[in-house]
PDB file of C-alpha atoms in Angstrom:
ATOM      1  CA  MET A 717      42.846 107.088  61.370  1.00  0.00           C
ATOM      2  CA  LYS A 718      44.161 110.036  63.302  1.00  0.00           C
ATOM      3  CA  ARG A 719      46.998 107.925  64.681  1.00  0.00           C
ATOM      4  CA  LYS A 720      47.944 106.885  61.144  1.00  0.00           C
ATOM      5  CA  THR A 721      47.897 110.500  60.012  1.00  0.00           C
ATOM      6  CA  TYR A 722      50.186 111.504  62.887  1.00  0.00           C
ATOM      7  CA  PHE A 723      52.557 108.682  62.022  1.00  0.00           C
ATOM      8  CA  ILE A 724      52.771 109.738  58.376  1.00  0.00           C
ATOM      9  CA  ALA A 725      53.349 113.339  59.399  1.00  0.00           C
ATOM     10  CA  ALA A 726      56.086 112.332  61.815  1.00  0.00           C
ATOM     11  CA  LEU A 727      57.738 110.161  59.171  1.00  0.00           C
ATOM     12  CA  ALA A 728      57.609 113.003  56.664  1.00  0.00           C
ATOM     13  CA  ALA A 729      59.212 115.354  59.198  1.00  0.00           C
ATOM     14  CA  MET A 730      61.974 112.842  59.848  1.00  0.00           C
ATOM     15  CA  LEU A 731      62.631 112.450  56.116  1.00  0.00           C
ATOM     16  CA  LEU A 732      62.745 116.210  55.608  1.00  0.00           C
ATOM     17  CA  SER A 733      65.077 116.512  58.591  1.00  0.00           C
ATOM     18  CA  SER A 734      67.299 113.768  57.176  1.00  0.00           C
ATOM     19  CA  CYS A 735      67.440 115.519  53.781  1.00  0.00           C
ATOM     20  CA  ALA A 736      68.300 118.782  55.454  1.00  0.00           C
ATOM     21  CA  SER A 737      71.052 117.073  57.463  1.00  0.00           C
ATOM     22  CA  LYS A 738      72.535 115.523  54.297  1.00  0.00           C
ATOM     23  CA  LYS A 739      72.516 118.910  52.567  1.00  0.00           C
ATOM     24  CA  GLU A 740      74.196 120.510  55.558  1.00  0.00           C
ATOM     25  CA  LEU A 741      76.779 117.728  55.651  1.00  0.00           C
ATOM     26  CA  ALA A 742      77.503 118.129  51.941  1.00  0.00           C
ATOM     27  CA  SER A 743      77.733 121.891  52.391  1.00  0.00           C
ATOM     28  CA  CYS A 744      80.168 121.445  55.293  1.00  0.00           C
ATOM     29  CA  ARG A 745      82.281 119.072  53.239  1.00  0.00           C
ATOM     30  CA  ASP A 746      82.423 121.552  50.345  1.00  0.00           C
ATOM     31  CA  GLU A 747      83.333 124.372  52.712  1.00  0.00           C
ATOM     32  CA  ASN A 748      86.023 122.236  54.360  1.00  0.00           C
ATOM     33  CA  LYS A 749      87.474 121.346  50.964  1.00  0.00           C
ATOM     34  CA  SER A 750      87.556 125.017  49.971  1.00  0.00           C
ATOM     35  CA  LEU A 751      89.197 126.040  53.260  1.00  0.00           C
ATOM     36  CA  THR A 752      91.808 123.276  52.920  1.00  0.00           C
ATOM     37  CA  SER A 753      92.641 124.436  49.399  1.00  0.00           C
ATOM     38  CA  ASN A 754      92.895 128.065  50.543  1.00  0.00           C
ATOM     39  CA  LEU A 755      95.133 127.020  53.438  1.00  0.00           C
ATOM     40  CA  GLN A 756      97.495 125.163  51.102  1.00  0.00           C
ATOM     41  CA  THR A 757      97.636 128.146  48.729  1.00  0.00           C
ATOM     42  CA  THR A 758      98.366 130.469  51.655  1.00  0.00           C
ATOM     43  CA  LYS A 759     101.138 128.174  52.913  1.00  0.00           C
ATOM     44  CA  GLU A 760     102.762 128.086  49.458  1.00  0.00           C
ATOM     45  CA  ASP A 761     102.486 131.863  49.124  1.00  0.00           C
ATOM     46  CA  LEU A 762     103.999 132.331  52.593  1.00  0.00           C
ATOM     47  CA  ALA A 763     106.861 129.956  51.765  1.00  0.00           C
ATOM     48  CA  GLY A 764     107.580 131.916  48.582  1.00  0.00           C
ATOM     49  CA  LYS A 765     107.591 135.229  50.454  1.00  0.00           C
ATOM     50  CA  ASN A 766     109.817 133.827  53.201  1.00  0.00           C
ATOM     51  CA  ALA A 767     112.249 132.597  50.551  1.00  0.00           C
ATOM     52  CA  ARG A 768     112.248 136.055  48.944  1.00  0.00           C
ATOM     53  CA  ILE A 769     112.921 137.720  52.321  1.00  0.00           C
ATOM     54  CA  THR A 770     115.820 135.334  52.937  1.00  0.00           C
ATOM     55  CA  SER A 771     117.216 136.120  49.482  1.00  0.00           C
ATOM     56  CA  LEU A 772     117.047 139.870  50.117  1.00  0.00           C
ATOM     57  CA  GLU A 773     118.743 139.407  53.489  1.00  0.00           C
ATOM     58  CA  GLU A 774     121.525 137.462  51.760  1.00  0.00           C
ATOM     59  CA  GLN A 775     121.941 140.251  49.193  1.00  0.00           C
ATOM     60  CA  LEU A 776     122.162 142.842  51.977  1.00  0.00           C
ATOM     61  CA  ALA A 777     124.780 140.757  53.793  1.00  0.00           C
ATOM     62  CA  ALA A 778     126.781 140.412  50.565  1.00  0.00           C
ATOM     63  CA  GLN A 779     126.670 144.180  50.010  1.00  0.00           C
ATOM     64  CA  LYS A 780     127.834 144.837  53.576  1.00  0.00           C
ATOM     65  CA  LYS A 781     130.678 142.377  53.058  1.00  0.00           C
ATOM     66  CA  ALA A 782     131.672 144.102  49.798  1.00  0.00           C
ATOM     67  CA  ILE A 783     131.729 147.498  51.550  1.00  0.00           C
ATOM     68  CA  ALA A 784     133.882 146.063  54.332  1.00  0.00           C
ATOM     69  CA  GLU A 785     136.283 144.610  51.759  1.00  0.00           C
ATOM     70  CA  GLN A 786     136.529 147.973  49.991  1.00  0.00           C
ATOM     71  CA  LYS A 787     137.298 149.714  53.282  1.00  0.00           C
ATOM     72  CA  ALA A 788     139.982 147.135  54.038  1.00  0.00           C
ATOM     73  CA  ALA A 789     141.515 147.631  50.578  1.00  0.00           C
ATOM     74  CA  TYR A 790     141.521 151.393  51.074  1.00  0.00           C
ATOM     75  CA  ALA A 791     143.211 151.015  54.478  1.00  0.00           C
ATOM     76  CA  LYS A 792     145.829 148.739  52.926  1.00  0.00           C
ATOM     77  CA  LEU A 793     146.464 151.247  50.147  1.00  0.00           C
ATOM     78  CA  GLN A 794     146.823 154.049  52.690  1.00  0.00           C
ATOM     79  CA  GLU A 795     149.285 151.929  54.649  1.00  0.00           C
ATOM     80  CA  SER A 796     151.264 151.290  51.468  1.00  0.00           C
ATOM     81  CA  LEU A 797     151.396 155.009  50.651  1.00  0.00           C
ATOM     82  CA  ASP A 798     152.536 155.845  54.185  1.00  0.00           C
ATOM     83  CA  LYS A 799     155.252 153.218  53.880  1.00  0.00           C
ATOM     84  CA  SER A 800     156.366 154.653  50.534  1.00  0.00           C
ATOM     85  CA  LEU A 801     156.605 158.112  52.040  1.00  0.00           C
ATOM     86  CA  SER A 802     158.659 156.744  54.915  1.00  0.00           C
ATOM     87  CA  ASN A 803     160.990 154.867  52.570  1.00  0.00           C
ATOM     88  CA  ALA A 804     161.354 157.920  50.386  1.00  0.00           C
ATOM     89  CA  SER A 805     162.373 159.996  53.377  1.00  0.00           C
ATOM     90  CA  GLN A 806     164.912 157.412  54.514  1.00  0.00           C
ATOM     91  CA  ASN A 807     166.396 156.784  51.049  1.00  0.00           C
ATOM     92  CA  ASN A 808     166.356 160.410  49.893  1.00  0.00           C
ATOM     93  CA  VAL A 809     164.081 159.584  46.930  1.00  0.00           C
ATOM     94  CA  SER A 810     163.049 162.753  45.120  1.00  0.00           C
ATOM     95  CA  ILE A 811     159.588 164.128  45.858  1.00  0.00           C
ATOM     96  CA  GLU A 812     158.883 164.403  42.106  1.00  0.00           C
ATOM     97  CA  LYS A 813     159.575 160.705  41.530  1.00  0.00           C
ATOM     98  CA  LEU A 814     157.438 159.706  44.506  1.00  0.00           C
ATOM     99  CA  VAL A 815     154.555 161.884  43.288  1.00  0.00           C
ATOM    100  CA  ASP A 816     154.792 160.249  39.849  1.00  0.00           C
ATOM    101  CA  GLN A 817     154.541 156.796  41.438  1.00  0.00           C
ATOM    102  CA  ILE A 818     151.539 157.828  43.507  1.00  0.00           C
ATOM    103  CA  ASN A 819     149.815 159.405  40.500  1.00  0.00           C
ATOM    104  CA  GLU A 820     150.428 156.266  38.450  1.00  0.00           C
ATOM    105  CA  SER A 821     148.936 154.090  41.196  1.00  0.00           C
ATOM    106  CA  ASN A 822     145.936 156.407  41.536  1.00  0.00           C
ATOM    107  CA  GLN A 823     145.384 156.321  37.777  1.00  0.00           C
ATOM    108  CA  TYR A 824     145.344 152.519  37.830  1.00  0.00           C
ATOM    109  CA  ILE A 825     142.923 152.508  40.761  1.00  0.00           C
ATOM    110  CA  ARG A 826     140.589 154.891  38.900  1.00  0.00           C
ATOM    111  CA  HIS A 827     140.802 152.605  35.874  1.00  0.00           C
ATOM    112  CA  LEU A 828     139.766 149.592  37.957  1.00  0.00           C
ATOM    113  CA  VAL A 829     136.882 151.575  39.472  1.00  0.00           C
ATOM    114  CA  GLU A 830     135.698 152.589  35.991  1.00  0.00           C
ATOM    115  CA  VAL A 831     135.839 148.960  34.806  1.00  0.00           C
ATOM    116  CA  LYS A 832     133.889 147.806  37.873  1.00  0.00           C
ATOM    117  CA  SER A 833     131.330 150.606  37.417  1.00  0.00           C
ATOM    118  CA  LYS A 834     130.870 149.671  33.770  1.00  0.00           C
ATOM    119  CA  SER A 835     130.421 146.003  34.666  1.00  0.00           C
ATOM    120  CA  ASP A 836     128.004 146.856  37.501  1.00  0.00           C
ATOM    121  CA  SER A 837     125.987 149.148  35.222  1.00  0.00           C
ATOM    122  CA  LEU A 838     125.640 146.464  32.555  1.00  0.00           C
ATOM    123  CA  ASN A 839     124.615 143.911  35.167  1.00  0.00           C
ATOM    124  CA  MET A 840     122.033 146.234  36.698  1.00  0.00           C
ATOM    125  CA  VAL A 841     120.529 146.953  33.263  1.00  0.00           C
ATOM    126  CA  LEU A 842     120.432 143.212  32.533  1.00  0.00           C
ATOM    127  CA  THR A 843     118.827 142.493  35.910  1.00  0.00           C
ATOM    128  CA  ASN A 844     116.240 145.282  35.604  1.00  0.00           C
ATOM    129  CA  ASN A 845     115.285 144.182  32.087  1.00  0.00           C
ATOM    130  CA  LEU A 846     114.758 140.628  33.293  1.00  0.00           C
ATOM    131  CA  THR A 847     112.769 141.449  36.441  1.00  0.00           C
ATOM    132  CA  ARG A 848     110.534 143.854  34.492  1.00  0.00           C
ATOM    133  CA  SER A 849     109.723 141.132  31.982  1.00  0.00           C
ATOM    134  CA  LEU A 850     108.677 138.622  34.671  1.00  0.00           C
ATOM    135  CA  SER A 851     105.147 138.530  36.062  1.00  0.00           C
ATOM    136  CA  LYS A 852     104.357 138.734  39.786  1.00  0.00           C
ATOM    137  CA  GLU A 853     103.652 135.000  39.832  1.00  0.00           C
ATOM    138  CA  GLU A 854     106.983 134.237  38.129  1.00  0.00           C
ATOM    139  CA  LEU A 855     108.881 136.452  40.572  1.00  0.00           C
ATOM    140  CA  LYS A 856     107.667 134.191  43.401  1.00  0.00           C
ATOM    141  CA  GLU A 857     109.702 131.342  41.904  1.00  0.00           C
ATOM    142  CA  VAL A 858     112.539 133.237  40.192  1.00  0.00           C
ATOM    143  CA  ASP A 859     115.186 135.051  42.219  1.00  0.00           C
ATOM    144  CA  VAL A 860     117.621 137.472  40.523  1.00  0.00           C
ATOM    145  CA  GLN A 861     120.790 138.688  42.256  1.00  0.00           C
ATOM    146  CA  VAL A 862     124.025 140.445  41.298  1.00  0.00           C
ATOM    147  CA  LEU A 863     127.037 139.395  43.395  1.00  0.00           C
ATOM    148  CA  LYS A 864     130.596 140.551  42.638  1.00  0.00           C
ATOM    149  CA  GLY A 865     129.844 141.370  39.013  1.00  0.00           C
ATOM    150  CA  VAL A 866     127.992 138.113  38.304  1.00  0.00           C
ATOM    151  CA  VAL A 867     124.242 137.781  37.665  1.00  0.00           C
ATOM    152  CA  TYR A 868     122.544 134.811  39.373  1.00  0.00           C
ATOM    153  CA  ILE A 869     119.064 133.728  38.253  1.00  0.00           C
ATOM    154  CA  SER A 870     117.729 131.054  40.610  1.00  0.00           C
ATOM    155  CA  LEU A 871     114.670 129.014  39.549  1.00  0.00           C
ATOM    156  CA  ALA A 872     112.638 126.714  41.796  1.00  0.00           C
ATOM    157  CA  ASP A 873     112.659 123.068  40.744  1.00  0.00           C
ATOM    158  CA  ASN A 874     108.866 122.678  40.848  1.00  0.00           C
ATOM    159  CA  MET A 875     108.569 125.515  38.342  1.00  0.00           C
ATOM    160  CA  LEU A 876     111.019 123.911  35.894  1.00  0.00           C
ATOM    161  CA  TYR A 877     110.679 120.139  36.125  1.00  0.00           C
ATOM    162  CA  LYS A 878     108.217 117.360  36.569  1.00  0.00           C
ATOM    163  CA  SER A 879     108.404 115.923  40.109  1.00  0.00           C
ATOM    164  CA  GLY A 880     111.539 113.807  40.679  1.00  0.00           C
ATOM    165  CA  SER A 881     112.447 114.188  37.008  1.00  0.00           C
ATOM    166  CA  TYR A 882     114.780 116.177  34.768  1.00  0.00           C
ATOM    167  CA  GLU A 883     112.174 116.753  32.045  1.00  0.00           C
ATOM    168  CA  ILE A 884     111.158 120.400  31.542  1.00  0.00           C
ATOM    169  CA  ASN A 885     107.452 120.945  32.257  1.00  0.00           C
ATOM    170  CA  ASP A 886     105.023 123.185  30.374  1.00  0.00           C
ATOM    171  CA  ARG A 887     104.997 125.853  33.106  1.00  0.00           C
ATOM    172  CA  ALA A 888     108.645 126.681  32.468  1.00  0.00           C
ATOM    173  CA  SER A 889     108.302 127.624  28.802  1.00  0.00           C
ATOM    174  CA  GLU A 890     107.210 131.238  29.202  1.00  0.00           C
ATOM    175  CA  THR A 891     109.766 132.019  31.895  1.00  0.00           C
ATOM    176  CA  LEU A 892     112.645 130.371  30.004  1.00  0.00           C
ATOM    177  CA  SER A 893     111.700 132.276  26.842  1.00  0.00           C
ATOM    178  CA  LYS A 894     112.096 135.584  28.719  1.00  0.00           C
ATOM    179  CA  ILE A 895     115.443 134.536  30.194  1.00  0.00           C
ATOM    180  CA  ALA A 896     116.608 133.330  26.766  1.00  0.00           C
ATOM    181  CA  LYS A 897     115.804 136.732  25.266  1.00  0.00           C
ATOM    182  CA  ILE A 898     117.948 138.477  27.888  1.00  0.00           C
ATOM    183  CA  ILE A 899     120.805 136.011  27.256  1.00  0.00           C
ATOM    184  CA  THR A 900     120.539 136.564  23.514  1.00  0.00           C
ATOM    185  CA  ASP A 901     120.497 140.359  23.889  1.00  0.00           C
ATOM    186  CA  TYR A 902     123.701 140.344  25.966  1.00  0.00           C
ATOM    187  CA  LYS A 903     126.102 138.536  23.637  1.00  0.00           C
ATOM    188  CA  ASP A 904     129.253 139.458  25.612  1.00  0.00           C
ATOM    189  CA  TYR A 905     128.283 137.183  28.505  1.00  0.00           C
ATOM    190  CA  ASP A 906     128.853 133.472  29.051  1.00  0.00           C
ATOM    191  CA  VAL A 907     126.155 131.375  30.746  1.00  0.00           C
ATOM    192  CA  LEU A 908     126.572 128.544  33.255  1.00  0.00           C
ATOM    193  CA  ILE A 909     123.529 126.434  34.101  1.00  0.00           C
ATOM    194  CA  GLU A 910     124.009 124.850  37.528  1.00  0.00           C
ATOM    195  CA  GLY A 911     121.714 122.201  39.019  1.00  0.00           C
ATOM    196  CA  ASN A 912     121.293 121.870  42.811  1.00  0.00           C
ATOM    197  CA  THR A 913     119.282 119.401  44.919  1.00  0.00           C
ATOM    198  CA  ASP A 914     118.395 118.790  48.563  1.00  0.00           C
ATOM    199  CA  ASN A 915     119.931 115.862  50.454  1.00  0.00           C
ATOM    200  CA  VAL A 916     116.995 113.461  50.104  1.00  0.00           C
ATOM    201  CA  PRO A 917     118.383 110.328  48.346  1.00  0.00           C
ATOM    202  CA  ILE A 918     117.007 109.432  44.920  1.00  0.00           C
ATOM    203  CA  SER A 919     117.420 106.258  42.898  1.00  0.00           C
ATOM    204  CA  ARG A 920     115.450 105.816  39.696  1.00  0.00           C
ATOM    205  CA  GLN A 921     116.020 104.405  36.250  1.00  0.00           C
ATOM    206  CA  ASN A 922     118.953 106.296  34.687  1.00  0.00           C
ATOM    207  CA  ILE A 923     119.280 108.443  37.861  1.00  0.00           C
ATOM    208  CA  ARG A 924     121.687 106.919  40.376  1.00  0.00           C
ATOM    209  CA  ASN A 925     121.839 109.784  42.884  1.00  0.00           C
ATOM    210  CA  ASN A 926     121.548 113.549  43.374  1.00  0.00           C
ATOM    211  CA  TRP A 927     124.724 114.168  41.371  1.00  0.00           C
ATOM    212  CA  ASP A 928     123.047 112.600  38.334  1.00  0.00           C
ATOM    213  CA  LEU A 929     119.795 114.461  38.914  1.00  0.00           C
ATOM    214  CA  SER A 930     121.457 117.884  39.231  1.00  0.00           C
ATOM    215  CA  CYS A 931     123.589 117.352  36.096  1.00  0.00           C
ATOM    216  CA  LEU A 932     120.679 116.018  34.035  1.00  0.00           C
ATOM    217  CA  ARG A 933     118.481 118.957  35.047  1.00  0.00           C
ATOM    218  CA  ALA A 934     121.161 121.484  34.093  1.00  0.00           C
ATOM    219  CA  SER A 935     121.652 119.708  30.758  1.00  0.00           C
ATOM    220  CA  SER A 936     117.882 119.810  30.104  1.00  0.00           C
ATOM    221  CA  VAL A 937     117.809 123.599  30.572  1.00  0.00           C
ATOM    222  CA  VAL A 938     120.869 124.067  28.338  1.00  0.00           C
ATOM    223  CA  GLN A 939     119.301 122.012  25.546  1.00  0.00           C
ATOM    224  CA  GLU A 940     115.977 123.838  25.949  1.00  0.00           C
ATOM    225  CA  LEU A 941     117.717 127.224  25.596  1.00  0.00           C
ATOM    226  CA  GLN A 942     119.641 125.986  22.557  1.00  0.00           C
ATOM    227  CA  THR A 943     117.029 124.039  20.596  1.00  0.00           C
ATOM    228  CA  LYS A 944     113.851 125.921  21.483  1.00  0.00           C
ATOM    229  CA  TYR A 945     115.078 129.497  21.925  1.00  0.00           C
ATOM    230  CA  GLY A 946     118.166 129.645  19.725  1.00  0.00           C
ATOM    231  CA  VAL A 947     120.816 130.536  22.315  1.00  0.00           C
ATOM    232  CA  ASP A 948     124.324 129.953  20.930  1.00  0.00           C
ATOM    233  CA  PRO A 949     125.515 126.669  22.508  1.00  0.00           C
ATOM    234  CA  LYS A 950     129.125 127.962  22.526  1.00  0.00           C
ATOM    235  CA  ARG A 951     128.081 130.351  25.292  1.00  0.00           C
ATOM    236  CA  LEU A 952     126.430 127.640  27.407  1.00  0.00           C
ATOM    237  CA  THR A 953     127.881 125.314  30.041  1.00  0.00           C
ATOM    238  CA  ALA A 954     125.921 122.708  32.038  1.00  0.00           C
ATOM    239  CA  GLY A 955     127.009 121.576  35.496  1.00  0.00           C
ATOM    240  CA  GLY A 956     125.605 119.932  38.617  1.00  0.00           C
ATOM    241  CA  ARG A 957     126.513 120.338  42.287  1.00  0.00           C
ATOM    242  CA  GLY A 958     124.173 117.739  43.724  1.00  0.00           C
ATOM    243  CA  GLU A 959     123.296 118.381  47.366  1.00  0.00           C
ATOM    244  CA  TYR A 960     126.653 119.983  48.201  1.00  0.00           C
ATOM    245  CA  ASN A 961     125.886 123.671  47.661  1.00  0.00           C
ATOM    246  CA  PRO A 962     122.872 124.263  49.963  1.00  0.00           C
ATOM    247  CA  LEU A 963     121.498 127.729  50.660  1.00  0.00           C
ATOM    248  CA  GLN A 964     119.839 126.600  53.887  1.00  0.00           C
ATOM    249  CA  SER A 965     119.722 123.608  56.197  1.00  0.00           C
ATOM    250  CA  ASN A 966     118.000 120.531  54.786  1.00  0.00           C
ATOM    251  CA  ASN A 967     116.377 119.878  58.172  1.00  0.00           C
ATOM    252  CA  THR A 968     113.200 121.794  57.244  1.00  0.00           C
ATOM    253  CA  GLU A 969     110.832 121.586  54.268  1.00  0.00           C
ATOM    254  CA  LEU A 970     111.398 125.288  53.513  1.00  0.00           C
ATOM    255  CA  GLY A 971     115.167 124.738  53.568  1.00  0.00           C
ATOM    256  CA  ARG A 972     114.930 121.735  51.226  1.00  0.00           C
ATOM    257  CA  GLN A 973     112.620 123.736  48.956  1.00  0.00           C
ATOM    258  CA  ARG A 974     115.187 126.547  48.657  1.00  0.00           C
ATOM    259  CA  ASN A 975     118.021 124.095  48.029  1.00  0.00           C
ATOM    260  CA  ARG A 976     116.184 122.399  45.142  1.00  0.00           C
ATOM    261  CA  ARG A 977     116.964 124.953  42.458  1.00  0.00           C
ATOM    262  CA  THR A 978     118.629 125.555  39.122  1.00  0.00           C
ATOM    263  CA  GLN A 979     120.847 128.609  38.771  1.00  0.00           C
ATOM    264  CA  ILE A 980     121.507 130.432  35.523  1.00  0.00           C
ATOM    265  CA  ILE A 981     124.793 132.267  36.118  1.00  0.00           C
ATOM    266  CA  ILE A 982     125.650 135.039  33.637  1.00  0.00           C
ATOM    267  CA  THR A 983     129.239 136.330  33.612  1.00  0.00           C
ATOM    268  CA  PRO A 984     131.316 138.620  31.348  1.00  0.00           C
ATOM    269  CA  LYS A 985     133.584 136.682  28.985  1.00  0.00           C
ATOM    270  CA  LEU A 986     136.980 136.371  30.658  1.00  0.00           C
ATOM    271  CA  ASP A 987     139.114 137.541  27.715  1.00  0.00           C
ATOM    272  CA  GLU A 988     137.025 140.669  27.173  1.00  0.00           C
ATOM    273  CA  PHE A 989     137.033 141.402  30.889  1.00  0.00           C
ATOM    274  CA  MET A 990     140.833 141.188  30.950  1.00  0.00           C
ATOM    275  CA  ASP A 991     141.022 143.507  27.940  1.00  0.00           C
ATOM    276  CA  LEU A 992     138.979 146.044  29.869  1.00  0.00           C
ATOM    277  CA  ILE A 993     141.259 145.840  32.888  1.00  0.00           C
ATOM    278  CA  GLY A 994     144.485 146.041  30.911  1.00  0.00           C
ATOM    279  CA  GLU A 995     147.904 145.668  32.466  1.00  0.00           C
ATOM    280  CA  ALA A 996     148.900 146.914  35.901  1.00  0.00           C
ATOM    281  CA  PRO A 997     151.259 149.899  35.893  1.00  0.00           C
ATOM    282  CA  GLU A 998     154.894 149.035  36.256  1.00  0.00           C
ATOM    283  CA  THR A 999     156.569 149.957  39.519  1.00  0.00           C
ATOM    284  CA  GLU A1000     160.125 150.891  40.226  1.00  0.00           C
ATOM    285  CA  LYS A1001     162.239 148.043  41.571  1.00  0.00           C
TER     286      LYS A1001
END
């Protein structure tokens, strides 16, 4: 009897131990699943931040290049003025006439600076209004830059489209509505929608290659802005550049991720810009 009692007790202990082990195993599996999910989220967040850092570095490089170009233009102007002074001395040109020519050139230069400042100011206001309207989550996938008087809004493909498709997904609606409002508010700007892909080949029904995919994606955004948000289609142009305008090397996943993008490029209308600049001052021949 005692032996039977011991056996039952031992069996009960084994069953309890087995139950405890199963609970621990299930708990470990749940914890592992949670950690894996957190790791993936962290990786995506890190990739977004790295892309943002790269974008800011590119903006800084562009600004340094612009400053260098301005210095070179100033040096060239100074050289031209020195040459004019030398020619005037050799050809006995009157000082008054030379001063008039210099003043006329300086007036034109000031005019160009004022036009550029006006354009830059409008672009900065446009950019600030857009970035303020975007949430922190949206800013991880939307990059806004101003380069040489043109506003570039770059949107990640996974935020805009269904995977491997040119159909706009539900996530994009709120972001596109904010961009559409900015476009509508600034009526003196034309808008180019430009699709870009990585170099991974694609071949699906109605999509022969990356050229097709980039063009179809740009066209989808144009039609969304027109039909859903009322942007004047006369201001819109759709274009695709396939895999041939990469921001980074396609040899890494992060590089391919940055290259898969759609850019909304906002520029002043050419005829109005030329009206602002006016004609160059005439020079003596």
